Amino acid sequence: MHVKQCVIRSSEVLADSLPELAGSSPDLLLVFGAVKHFAEGDLAASLKAAYPEAILLGCSTAGEITSEGVDDGNCTVTAVRFEKTTLTRGSSRLQGMEDSFAAGERLGRQIAAVNLKSVLIFGPGVQINGSALVNGMSSVIGTDIPITGGLAGDGGAFRQTFTLGDEGVTDNAVVAVGLCGDSLRFGHGSFGGWEAFGPARKVTRCTGNILYELDGEPALAVYKRYLGDHARDLPASGLLFPFAMLGDDHNALGLIRTILAVDEATGSLTLAGEINPDGYLKLMHASTDKLVNGAESAAEAAMAMQEIPGDTLAILVSCVGRKLVMGNRVDEEVEAVGDVFGSRAVLTGFYSYGEISPFTPGASCKLHNQTMTVTLLGEA
Amino acid sequence: MQKALLRQLKRSLGIADEAALTALLEAAKSAASLADPALRGLLTGFGVLLERVGESYDQYERDIELRTRSLELSSAELSGVNDRLRDELCQRDQALHSLREALADLLPAASASDSLLGQGCEDLAALSERIAALVSASEESRRALANQKFALDQHAIVSITDTNGKIIYANDRFCQISGYAREELLGANHRIIKSGEHPPELYAEMWRSISAGQVWRGEICNRARDGHHYWVSATIVPLLDRHGRPEQYVGIRTDISDRKMMEKQLSAQLRLVEDLIEAIPLPVYIKSREGRYLRLNRAFEEFFVVDRRKFIGKTLHELLRPEDAAIHTSRDSELLAGGGSQSYETSVHGRDGKEHQAIYRKVALYDSEGKIAGLLGAIIDITERKAAEAAMQQAKEAAEAASRAKSDFLANMSHEIRTPMNGIIGMTDLALDTALTEEQREFMSIVKSSAESLLTIINDILDFSKIEAGKLLVEKIAFDLHRVIAETLKTLALRAHESQLELIFSIEQNVPRNVIGDPGRLRQVLVNLVGNAIKFTPEGEIAVFVRATAVQAREVTLEISVCDTGIGIAKDKQAAIFEAFAQEDSSTTRRFGGTGLGLSISSRLVELMGGKIHLDSTPGEGSTFVVSLTLEIDETPPSALTTHVDLAGKHILIVDDNATNRRVLAGMLAQWAVKTRSVDGPTAALSLLVDQGQHYDCILLDAHMPGMDGYELAACLRETHKVTIPMVMLSSGAMRGDAKRCQEIGISGFFAKPISQEELLAALCRVFDLSRNQRIIPPRELVTRHALRELQPTLDVLLVEDHPINQRLALGLLEKWGHRARLANNGLEAIAMIEDHDFDLVLMDMHMPEMGGIEATRKIRAREQTLGLKHLPIIAMTAAAMEGDREACLAAGMDDYLAKPVKAGDLLEKLLAHGERVPASPGFNYATALAGADRETVEIIAEIFLETWPRDLGKIKEALAGDDPVTVERVAHSLKGSLGTFAANPAIRVAAAIESAARQKNLDDVEVQLDSLTHELESLSTHLRQIVASISG
């Protein structure tokens, strides 16, 4: 496997940077960039023109990740050439949040193949039920195939995100690539580092991924109380207090949910994924150090999964909430991951509105929030 | 700019405020272009750095602020939650506490043992479990209760009323039985079903009870909707509230209407039974198991003359006399123990002392379980009956005694009267047989006829008396009907002949020969009827026809008609003539004589024999008396007369002037397929035989014909015309000497008319000499009766008779007939004489001194048996008319009997019947025996034996006299041995008998045996003497 990467700065033009990738004859081009790169210009056309053989895959971000750290406003293009692994591709338009499961199914059918080993998936970051999407796909391809990826971001605006597939740039398509073949080596890990605090609050009213009431109180009111002045910055400031999902025995399920939107009228919170209507939620908080340690854990987990010789590509999908918490120090978590993987790994990735990964090796894939999700690819 | 940063900058860089900082940064930037390249970065980027640092400080502050805020908020929240929880817990505690208390209340019994509740454990789950258990248990009880209620409802009529009697609940059965719908019942007062049958006190008392909280029970009659009444057994239960006051009344009832009805019926029945017992005219009583009177009826009171009230509960010991009580006590105990019934007769005394004969009938009474509960007795008073019985018994005995006296009288009279009559008649007969002068003969004849008349009259009177006394018995013996009638008529034929009347006899073929009845009486009737006919017919003929009108398997109904051509009887006199002592008219007696008893006796005799007699008569023309009689057919006749076919085809000429006779003869002959030709007189006969030269196998001649009589004709045919055809003479007047005359003329046979069929057959057989070749058993009479008699060999007859006249009479007759007669005066003499001499026949009188006829006969028979002698015919001569005597004779061993006074004809008949020439030696041939013995031995000892045996016999006689059985035995034994040599079996037998008798010391019969031994030895001696004689040359 060969990986080459180029970073297009905000002020630069794509066409100028592309020659850095020359000679790579890639099979896959991973593109993660700020919204403006997707919204304007002809990103897809340029890439297609330059590398007509390659599959395009990517999305808009709330921050770009490279081996050097985290940037905003850039666009990273990572070219990957596989020796033996074959690829399948898929793309499906999402028709509303309720279509999330079906879209996942459609996508699954597209990328399904005999020797499918793993899937990379990217979807819109708003108006989406991320867990339903993942479940939809799992229902088709089976729960054994690891699905990793994430939900696109839009720099924290939570207004409009973009994805890039073979059809080009859209704001409502879910795109995926399936990796097939026995020589593929794959590792993943996902870790948060958040800690729950306070009382366990009973979910008293919710529908799917919309939380109406906690303990009989409008969920939004709870948030506002805790955020205080920062409530002005909702929904972004909501990232500061994700929810820990608890079972009805008050034990943590290990899942974290971040809000995607708020509704003043109903006092409800739209979360990135579904929550257990009989369950409990606790508020969570994190410190930078905890988060960095979390990222490190994720990387270590990914490393531990499989022995991957040769060059590796690490796709880091981190959560925008973490960036908000860590502020300037956000680079540290990328550095921590890079330290774990070593110099032979090329890092790419983005800050998303939801991470997709199996929770534990072999477990079904879930939508995560507030985690550092790492996918390590290589070939044997 | 962060204040902290600013402050720090102030301190470290000496910057006063933000504006100064900004100016410094500007200055730095501008200095950057002049500065060292290494510092350029620092100078230009310093501002950025400060920004970054400032941001970080902001971030940290924000983080801290948020965190602090979070902390406070969550703490507040948590304590709030905590408080809330505590409150809730407190409430919960309270709730649990209340629950526990409630449970404790609910289960006061269980709480003591229930550790859960006792320890105040807060385990809610356990408590709820407990409650669940309670509820389930309660549910169970509720279900059980519901079931019970259901069951109850099925059976019982249930109603619930409130305290005012208003019905608040009525079950289905209530509605059903009362006929009201539930809606009508609910809310109505319970009195709607009041029937009005009960007094108000009942209801008042009921209310009192149930108001007081007590259960009331009773039987009530209620009224249904449609008005009909029904009975219920009710239980009314007050349901009490917690203070113990009734708040509801539950009435549970069962329908007992059926039972009530049955009770009514039962009591009606019981009343009926009561009345019945009272009404029964027999004393009836019922006793308990202990023997105490439970009930006595009116009849009982009257019988025992007691007041029943005094004796109910008492035992019989108090009622009866001790001797009476004793009888019944044991009987009662028996009955009460063993059950069943008793019936016995006893005498019992009433309280008034009157004695009753009674039959006690008792029966054990059982209770519903089948155990004996008492007894029922009924007394039937038979005192009067007993008295009546006793009186009747006495009367009966008196009557019997009278009857016996009458019989004895009659028997005596019979005997006493007949004996002298017998003498008179017998002697007269004998006298007439001797040589007499005409005058004497005439006198004697008159005497005889007078005597006979008298005898007839006496017999009639005696018979009549017997009949009147009911003493006349009709016998049932087997006899030959044809023969009896024929013989009877034969005897009458002579009289008819004397009156110049033809006596014709015809008996039809289908009349059975062997019947069972009373021949004597039949004879009597016939004699009477024919005698009358002869008497009252001046001229013409008398015909006796015997027909069988009905022949069945076992019996035959005969019609015996006696027809005469006499004077007849006027119609108005016909009934009367059967009356005793009546005759047609008094003139008849004068003209014809007679007692007038004959017909009445005959008619009674016929009636006694079960027949009828009736009369057809036309005055001036004649009369026909018809006797119809049913006799049993004897199914085992002694012998059958087999007809033989060999007479068939023979031609026989009948010569008789009487047409009826001719017809009868022809009829008889026709049965044997004989061809007959009849002519009415000698002229015609001669014409046929001589003139026409017709040939016949036989000629039957009537002796008496006008013109030339039979004899003359026969003589004429034989001598004058040399007709050699055999001839048989039939004469109506048979006389002694006729046979001779026949012989002289050459007539083959002679018979008195009327000739019977068998006589004719026998005669013809003899004529045709067929009897030898044919296996026919000729009747006792052969060719002629007289001839038979004449042919009969001379008999040795022993007459055993004590009465001199009878002796004379019998002996005379016997000698007349050419027999040898000896006389014994009594049984003893008879036995002696029998031993002495072989007789062919014994005529034994019954009543004799020393030893009577019965005993003598027994002894004779015994001797016969012992010695194995031939049976000696013994004929009894008995005067008795008694039935028993005849049996006694036969039982004793007699063969036959003659009634006394003995008639010649009867005697002759018996002689003919029983007399057979007994061969000289009594069945044993000594000669033969000797021939078979050892001749040499015989020769040696014969002479000596002849000498010694008389002496031996003498020795035995002496030993007998001296009562010396030992000697008797010894001598007999040696004699026996000697006799063995001669093979003289009879003698040996007797000797052996004597020997064994002597051995057993029994010398009683030895004397008799000795006599017979003597006899045997004498016989043997005869032969021995011959042998000795032959030896000596």
Short mmCIF file of N, CA and C in Angstrom, two decimals, chain A residues 103-169:
data_model
loop_
_atom_site.label_atom_id
_atom_site.label_comp_id
_atom_site.label_asym_id
_atom_site.label_seq_id
_atom_site.Cartn_x
_atom_site.Cartn_y
_atom_site.Cartn_z
N ALA A 103 -31.33 4.43 4.07
CA ALA A 103 -30.16 4.85 3.29
C ALA A 103 -29.00 3.93 3.58
N GLY A 104 -28.88 3.57 4.85
CA GLY A 104 -27.82 2.65 5.22
C GLY A 104 -27.98 1.32 4.51
N GLU A 105 -29.21 0.89 4.42
CA GLU A 105 -29.47 -0.37 3.73
C GLU A 105 -29.09 -0.29 2.28
N ARG A 106 -29.49 0.78 1.65
CA ARG A 106 -29.22 0.96 0.22
C ARG A 106 -27.73 0.95 -0.03
N LEU A 107 -27.07 1.67 0.85
CA LEU A 107 -25.62 1.77 0.73
C LEU A 107 -24.99 0.41 0.90
N GLY A 108 -25.51 -0.28 1.88
CA GLY A 108 -24.96 -1.59 2.14
C GLY A 108 -25.06 -2.49 0.93
N ARG A 109 -26.23 -2.45 0.28
CA ARG A 109 -26.40 -3.30 -0.88
C ARG A 109 -25.41 -2.95 -1.98
N GLN A 110 -25.07 -1.65 -2.06
CA GLN A 110 -24.17 -1.22 -3.12
C GLN A 110 -22.75 -1.69 -2.90
N ILE A 111 -22.32 -1.60 -1.69
CA ILE A 111 -20.92 -1.94 -1.45
C ILE A 111 -20.73 -3.39 -1.07
N ALA A 112 -21.82 -4.12 -0.99
CA ALA A 112 -21.67 -5.52 -0.59
C ALA A 112 -20.91 -6.30 -1.62
N ALA A 113 -20.04 -7.13 -1.15
CA ALA A 113 -19.25 -7.98 -2.04
C ALA A 113 -18.90 -9.24 -1.31
N VAL A 114 -18.43 -10.19 -2.05
CA VAL A 114 -18.14 -11.51 -1.47
C VAL A 114 -17.05 -11.42 -0.42
N ASN A 115 -16.01 -10.76 -0.76
CA ASN A 115 -14.85 -10.74 0.12
C ASN A 115 -14.74 -9.47 0.93
N LEU A 116 -15.87 -8.85 1.15
CA LEU A 116 -15.85 -7.57 1.86
C LEU A 116 -15.30 -7.74 3.25
N LYS A 117 -14.29 -6.88 3.55
CA LYS A 117 -13.66 -7.01 4.84
C LYS A 117 -13.96 -5.84 5.74
N SER A 118 -14.01 -4.69 5.21
CA SER A 118 -14.35 -3.53 6.01
C SER A 118 -14.94 -2.43 5.14
N VAL A 119 -15.56 -1.48 5.82
CA VAL A 119 -16.28 -0.42 5.10
C VAL A 119 -15.88 0.92 5.67
N LEU A 120 -15.69 1.90 4.78
CA LEU A 120 -15.50 3.29 5.19
C LEU A 120 -16.74 4.05 4.78
N ILE A 121 -17.33 4.76 5.71
CA ILE A 121 -18.59 5.44 5.42
C ILE A 121 -18.55 6.86 5.95
N PHE A 122 -19.10 7.74 5.13
CA PHE A 122 -19.21 9.14 5.58
C PHE A 122 -20.58 9.64 5.21
N GLY A 123 -21.19 10.34 6.19
CA GLY A 123 -22.53 10.85 5.92
C GLY A 123 -22.67 12.28 6.34
N PRO A 124 -23.78 12.90 6.00
CA PRO A 124 -24.02 14.29 6.41
C PRO A 124 -24.06 14.40 7.93
N GLY A 125 -23.68 15.56 8.41
CA GLY A 125 -23.61 15.76 9.84
C GLY A 125 -24.85 16.36 10.43
N VAL A 126 -25.76 16.80 9.62
CA VAL A 126 -27.00 17.37 10.15
C VAL A 126 -28.16 16.60 9.55
N GLN A 127 -29.32 16.66 10.24
CA GLN A 127 -30.50 15.95 9.74
C GLN A 127 -30.23 14.47 9.46
N ILE A 128 -29.57 13.91 10.38
CA ILE A 128 -29.27 12.49 10.18
C ILE A 128 -29.35 11.76 11.51
N ASN A 129 -29.85 10.52 11.43
CA ASN A 129 -29.81 9.63 12.58
C ASN A 129 -28.66 8.66 12.35
N GLY A 130 -27.53 9.03 12.87
CA GLY A 130 -26.31 8.31 12.58
C GLY A 130 -26.38 6.83 12.97
N SER A 131 -27.00 6.55 14.15
CA SER A 131 -27.02 5.13 14.58
C SER A 131 -27.93 4.32 13.68
N ALA A 132 -28.99 4.97 13.21
CA ALA A 132 -29.89 4.24 12.30
C ALA A 132 -29.17 3.93 11.01
N LEU A 133 -28.36 4.91 10.55
CA LEU A 133 -27.61 4.70 9.32
C LEU A 133 -26.72 3.48 9.46
N VAL A 134 -25.99 3.46 10.52
CA VAL A 134 -25.07 2.34 10.75
C VAL A 134 -25.84 1.03 10.86
N ASN A 135 -26.95 1.05 11.56
CA ASN A 135 -27.76 -0.17 11.72
C ASN A 135 -28.31 -0.66 10.40
N GLY A 136 -28.69 0.34 9.56
CA GLY A 136 -29.23 -0.01 8.26
C GLY A 136 -28.20 -0.75 7.44
N MET A 137 -26.96 -0.21 7.47
CA MET A 137 -25.93 -0.86 6.70
C MET A 137 -25.59 -2.23 7.28
N SER A 138 -25.51 -2.29 8.58
CA SER A 138 -25.18 -3.58 9.24
C SER A 138 -26.20 -4.62 8.92
N SER A 139 -27.42 -4.18 8.80
CA SER A 139 -28.49 -5.15 8.54
C SER A 139 -28.32 -5.83 7.20
N VAL A 140 -27.61 -5.15 6.30
CA VAL A 140 -27.41 -5.73 4.96
C VAL A 140 -26.13 -6.53 4.91
N ILE A 141 -25.04 -5.90 5.36
CA ILE A 141 -23.74 -6.56 5.19
C ILE A 141 -23.38 -7.47 6.37
N GLY A 142 -24.16 -7.40 7.39
CA GLY A 142 -23.88 -8.23 8.55
C GLY A 142 -23.09 -7.47 9.58
N THR A 143 -23.22 -7.95 10.79
CA THR A 143 -22.57 -7.21 11.87
C THR A 143 -21.11 -7.58 12.05
N ASP A 144 -20.63 -8.54 11.23
CA ASP A 144 -19.22 -8.91 11.39
C ASP A 144 -18.27 -7.94 10.70
N ILE A 145 -18.76 -7.27 9.71
CA ILE A 145 -17.89 -6.38 8.92
C ILE A 145 -17.76 -5.05 9.67
N PRO A 146 -16.57 -4.71 10.00
CA PRO A 146 -16.41 -3.41 10.68
C PRO A 146 -16.71 -2.24 9.74
N ILE A 147 -17.48 -1.35 10.28
CA ILE A 147 -17.79 -0.11 9.53
C ILE A 147 -17.19 1.04 10.32
N THR A 148 -16.37 1.74 9.67
CA THR A 148 -15.80 2.94 10.32
C THR A 148 -16.02 4.15 9.43
N GLY A 149 -16.01 5.28 10.09
CA GLY A 149 -16.20 6.52 9.31
C GLY A 149 -16.75 7.59 10.22
N GLY A 150 -17.49 8.50 9.63
CA GLY A 150 -18.01 9.57 10.46
C GLY A 150 -19.02 10.43 9.75
N LEU A 151 -19.58 11.38 10.54
CA LEU A 151 -20.55 12.34 9.98
C LEU A 151 -19.83 13.65 9.68
N ALA A 152 -20.13 14.18 8.52
CA ALA A 152 -19.45 15.41 8.08
C ALA A 152 -19.72 16.56 9.04
N GLY A 153 -18.80 17.53 9.02
CA GLY A 153 -18.96 18.70 9.87
C GLY A 153 -19.08 19.97 9.02
N ASP A 154 -19.43 21.06 9.68
CA ASP A 154 -19.42 22.36 8.96
C ASP A 154 -18.89 23.46 9.86
N GLY A 155 -17.70 23.15 10.40
CA GLY A 155 -16.98 24.16 11.19
C GLY A 155 -17.73 24.58 12.43
N GLY A 156 -18.64 23.76 12.91
CA GLY A 156 -19.35 24.06 14.15
C GLY A 156 -20.64 24.83 13.94
N ALA A 157 -20.99 25.07 12.68
CA ALA A 157 -22.21 25.84 12.44
C ALA A 157 -23.46 24.98 12.58
N PHE A 158 -23.28 23.73 12.33
CA PHE A 158 -24.43 22.80 12.36
C PHE A 158 -25.53 23.23 11.41
N ARG A 159 -25.13 23.67 10.25
CA ARG A 159 -26.12 24.12 9.27
C ARG A 159 -26.12 23.24 8.04
N GLN A 160 -24.99 23.10 7.42
CA GLN A 160 -24.96 22.34 6.19
C GLN A 160 -23.62 21.70 6.04
N THR A 161 -23.67 20.43 5.71
CA THR A 161 -22.41 19.73 5.52
C THR A 161 -22.42 19.11 4.15
N PHE A 162 -21.20 18.66 3.73
CA PHE A 162 -21.08 18.09 2.38
C PHE A 162 -20.37 16.77 2.46
N THR A 163 -20.72 15.94 1.48
CA THR A 163 -19.95 14.72 1.33
C THR A 163 -19.50 14.60 -0.10
N LEU A 164 -18.43 13.84 -0.29
CA LEU A 164 -17.87 13.64 -1.61
C LEU A 164 -17.90 12.18 -1.94
N GLY A 165 -18.55 11.86 -3.07
CA GLY A 165 -18.56 10.50 -3.56
C GLY A 165 -18.25 10.51 -5.03
N ASP A 166 -18.44 9.38 -5.66
CA ASP A 166 -18.15 9.33 -7.08
C ASP A 166 -19.09 10.21 -7.89
N GLU A 167 -20.25 10.47 -7.37
CA GLU A 167 -21.17 11.39 -8.06
C GLU A 167 -20.79 12.83 -7.85
N GLY A 168 -19.88 13.03 -6.97
CA GLY A 168 -19.47 14.42 -6.73
C GLY A 168 -19.87 14.85 -5.34
N VAL A 169 -19.88 16.17 -5.21
CA VAL A 169 -20.15 16.75 -3.88
C VAL A 169 -21.64 16.93 -3.71
#
